[in-house]
Tab-separated table of C-alpha atoms in Angstrom:
chain	number	residue	atom	x	y	z
A	1420	MET	CA	-1.711	50.911	15.830
A	1421	SER	CA	-3.013	48.070	14.369
A	1422	ALA	CA	-2.933	44.862	16.154
A	1423	ALA	CA	-2.724	42.495	13.590
A	1424	VAL	CA	0.059	43.479	10.695
A	1425	ASN	CA	-0.309	40.568	7.624
A	1426	ILE	CA	2.737	40.749	6.268
A	1427	CYS	CA	2.135	37.947	3.489
A	1428	PRO	CA	-0.695	38.225	0.804
A	1429	HIS	CA	-1.182	34.780	0.908
A	1430	ALA	CA	-3.511	33.293	3.160
A	1431	VAL	CA	-2.141	31.095	5.545
A	1432	ASP	CA	-3.171	27.001	4.637
A	1433	THR	CA	-5.595	27.234	1.284
A	1434	ARG	CA	-4.923	23.916	0.762
A	1435	PRO	CA	-8.165	21.541	0.360
A	1436	PRO	CA	-8.406	19.800	3.545
A	1437	ARG	CA	-7.548	16.269	3.611
A	1438	VAL	CA	-10.669	13.905	2.681
A	1439	PRO	CA	-10.325	10.515	1.197
A	1440	GLU	CA	-9.907	11.052	-2.288
A	1441	SER	CA	-6.929	13.384	-1.964
A	1442	LEU	CA	-5.189	10.606	-0.553
A	1443	ALA	CA	-2.002	9.997	-2.651
A	1444	TYR	CA	1.382	8.905	-0.894
A	1445	SER	CA	4.685	6.983	-2.092
A	1446	LEU	CA	7.231	5.718	0.276
A	1447	THR	CA	11.006	4.227	-0.672
A	1448	LEU	CA	11.518	1.717	2.309
A	1449	PRO	CA	14.812	0.287	2.918
A	1450	ALA	CA	14.621	-3.518	1.871
A	1451	ALA	CA	14.817	-4.606	5.505
A	1452	LEU	CA	13.154	-6.201	9.306
A	1453	ALA	CA	11.923	-3.108	10.201
A	1454	SER	CA	10.674	-1.685	7.014
A	1455	PRO	CA	7.262	-3.669	7.221
A	1456	ALA	CA	6.447	-1.977	11.126
A	1457	VAL	CA	7.514	1.310	9.347
A	1458	ALA	CA	4.993	1.433	6.686
A	1459	ARG	CA	2.355	0.254	9.082
A	1460	SER	CA	2.852	3.291	11.323
A	1461	ALA	CA	2.859	5.299	7.989
A	1462	ALA	CA	-0.012	4.064	7.084
A	1463	ARG	CA	-2.095	4.208	10.028
A	1464	THR	CA	-1.089	8.353	10.129
A	1465	ILE	CA	-1.842	9.068	6.675
A	1466	LEU	CA	-5.474	7.028	6.747
A	1467	GLU	CA	-6.120	9.103	10.667
A	1468	ALA	CA	-5.204	12.077	8.531
A	1469	HIS	CA	-7.727	11.590	5.731
A	1470	GLY	CA	-10.666	10.506	8.098
A	1471	LEU	CA	-9.818	6.764	7.212
A	1472	HIS	CA	-9.741	5.537	10.951
A	1473	ASP	CA	-12.998	2.778	10.314
A	1474	VAL	CA	-10.311	1.148	6.991
A	1475	THR	CA	-6.719	1.405	9.454
A	1476	ALA	CA	-6.979	-2.316	10.625
A	1477	ALA	CA	-7.436	-3.928	7.338
A	1478	ALA	CA	-5.577	-1.170	5.638
A	1479	ILE	CA	-2.317	-2.035	7.745
A	1480	GLN	CA	-2.809	-5.574	8.180
A	1481	VAL	CA	-2.383	-5.516	4.218
A	1482	ILE	CA	0.219	-2.883	3.885
A	1483	GLY	CA	2.648	-4.904	6.284
A	1484	GLU	CA	1.650	-8.445	4.652
A	1485	LEU	CA	3.080	-6.733	1.567
A	1486	ALA	CA	5.990	-4.988	2.427
A	1487	ALA	CA	7.519	-8.120	4.459
A	1488	CYS	CA	6.953	-10.268	1.143
A	1489	ALA	CA	8.384	-7.132	-1.411
A	1490	CYS	CA	11.049	-6.850	1.275
A	1491	LEU	CA	11.807	-10.768	1.681
A	1492	PHE	CA	11.983	-11.512	-2.203
A	1493	THR	CA	13.905	-8.054	-3.770
A	1494	PRO	CA	17.849	-8.383	-4.279
A	1495	SER	CA	17.970	-4.617	-4.809
A	1496	ASP	CA	18.202	-2.368	-0.769
A	1497	SER	CA	14.677	-0.829	-1.650
A	1498	VAL	CA	11.066	-1.663	-1.806
A	1499	TYR	CA	8.277	1.065	-3.014
A	1500	LEU	CA	4.983	1.654	-1.267
A	1501	SER	CA	2.546	3.814	-3.296
A	1502	LEU	CA	-1.188	4.317	-1.483
A	1503	ARG	CA	-4.083	5.814	-4.017
A	1504	TYR	CA	-7.779	6.065	-2.646
A	1505	ARG	CA	-9.989	6.036	-5.632
A	1506	ASP	CA	-13.460	4.458	-6.331
A	1507	ASP	CA	-14.203	4.354	-2.822
A	1508	ALA	CA	-11.236	1.802	-2.055
A	1509	LEU	CA	-7.610	2.097	-1.001
A	1510	ARG	CA	-4.997	1.043	-3.727
A	1511	ILE	CA	-1.954	-0.103	-2.812
A	1512	SER	CA	1.054	-1.059	-4.220
A	1513	LEU	CA	4.342	-1.906	-3.727
A	1514	TYR	CA	7.453	-2.755	-5.998
A	1515	ASP	CA	10.726	-4.708	-5.407
A	1516	GLY	CA	13.571	-5.626	-7.676
A	1517	HIS	CA	12.770	-9.396	-7.739
A	1518	PRO	CA	12.430	-10.007	-11.319
A	1519	ARG	CA	10.569	-12.359	-13.605
A	1520	HIS	CA	12.037	-15.566	-14.064
A	1521	ALA	CA	12.256	-16.160	-18.193
A	1522	HIS	CA	12.038	-20.412	-17.274
A	1523	ARG	CA	8.528	-21.440	-17.185
A	1524	ARG	CA	9.162	-23.400	-13.903
A	1525	LEU	CA	11.186	-20.778	-11.970
A	1526	ALA	CA	8.895	-18.712	-12.523
A	1527	ALA	CA	5.869	-21.209	-11.425
A	1528	ALA	CA	7.877	-22.444	-8.682
A	1529	CYS	CA	8.876	-18.193	-7.419
A	1530	ASP	CA	5.140	-17.725	-7.769
A	1531	GLY	CA	4.047	-20.486	-5.426
A	1532	ARG	CA	6.242	-19.076	-2.867
A	1533	ARG	CA	4.747	-15.932	-3.174
A	1534	ARG	CA	1.679	-16.944	-2.959
A	1535	SER	CA	2.237	-19.070	0.268
A	1536	VAL	CA	4.010	-16.015	1.621
A	1537	LEU	CA	0.713	-14.248	0.896
A	1538	LEU	CA	-2.039	-16.586	2.410
A	1539	LEU	CA	-2.447	-14.655	5.346
A	1540	LEU	CA	-3.098	-11.562	2.906
A	1541	ALA	CA	-5.653	-13.458	0.699
A	1542	CYS	CA	-7.718	-14.370	3.854
A	1543	VAL	CA	-7.691	-10.722	4.895
A	1544	MET	CA	-8.789	-9.688	1.211
A	1545	HIS	CA	-11.137	-12.346	0.620
A	1546	ALA	CA	-13.094	-10.782	4.371
A	1547	CYS	CA	-12.566	-7.211	2.983
A	1548	GLU	CA	-14.302	-8.913	-0.759
A	1549	GLY	CA	-11.246	-6.971	-2.221
A	1550	ASP	CA	-9.055	-7.691	-4.701
A	1551	TRP	CA	-4.805	-8.569	-4.884
A	1552	GLY	CA	-1.990	-10.230	-6.696
A	1553	PHE	CA	1.531	-10.163	-8.267
A	1554	GLY	CA	2.990	-9.632	-11.554
A	1555	GLU	CA	6.031	-7.790	-13.923
A	1556	SER	CA	6.421	-4.206	-13.286
A	1557	PRO	CA	7.735	-1.922	-16.024
A	1558	GLU	CA	7.882	0.533	-13.294
A	1559	PRO	CA	9.715	1.693	-11.257
A	1560	GLY	CA	13.051	0.078	-12.196
A	1561	ASP	CA	11.729	-3.126	-13.278
A	1562	GLY	CA	10.882	-5.830	-10.757
A	1563	THR	CA	7.096	-7.368	-9.613
A	1564	ARG	CA	4.635	-5.301	-8.443
A	1565	LEU	CA	2.112	-6.566	-5.315
A	1566	TRP	CA	-1.008	-4.962	-5.450
A	1567	ALA	CA	-4.500	-5.144	-3.361
A	1568	VAL	CA	-7.700	-3.188	-3.918
A	1569	LEU	CA	-9.507	-2.435	-0.389
A	1570	PRO	CA	-12.777	-1.768	-0.648
A	1571	HIS	CA	-14.038	0.595	1.834
A	1572	ALA	CA	-16.835	-0.845	2.677
A	1573	GLY	CA	-15.188	-4.339	2.828
A	1574	ALA	CA	-12.434	-2.846	5.259
A	1575	ARG	CA	-14.797	-1.043	7.575
A	1576	ALA	CA	-16.822	-4.388	8.523
A	1577	TYR	CA	-13.299	-6.371	8.767
A	1578	GLY	CA	-12.545	-3.211	11.229
A	1579	GLN	CA	-15.616	-4.099	13.211
A	1580	VAL	CA	-15.190	-7.798	13.422
A	1581	ALA	CA	-11.461	-7.354	14.696
């Protein structure tokens, strides 16, 4: 009698390994005070699973700041987080339901308020030599898209200093 019988014709795990280039995750979070912490915790797990330990310090700071801003501004009950790793950079997007104001001065005041909330993010992105911004989003469901592109080398250097 055979000691091992494989009744399933497929290999147990044929998925490609988790490497940075395969990082592609999306999360819907409630627009609540706890959501930035949840986003940071999920991101930490995701980054470590993909071998990106060296960018974790910068990434969770950036994700926490973007999530806090999105939760503060959204009139809806949820925000949407997207994490992608492409071209040696972590691409972070957060979508909230806050629509662009039609009146020019009201839009400028709202943008100024959002920039002031994101001052720490701006400092981290400057230190990492990354790029960030926000603007009108046609997806998912209109509102505002906040984004950051965190270069691997800059995030690694930030983590070494931190």
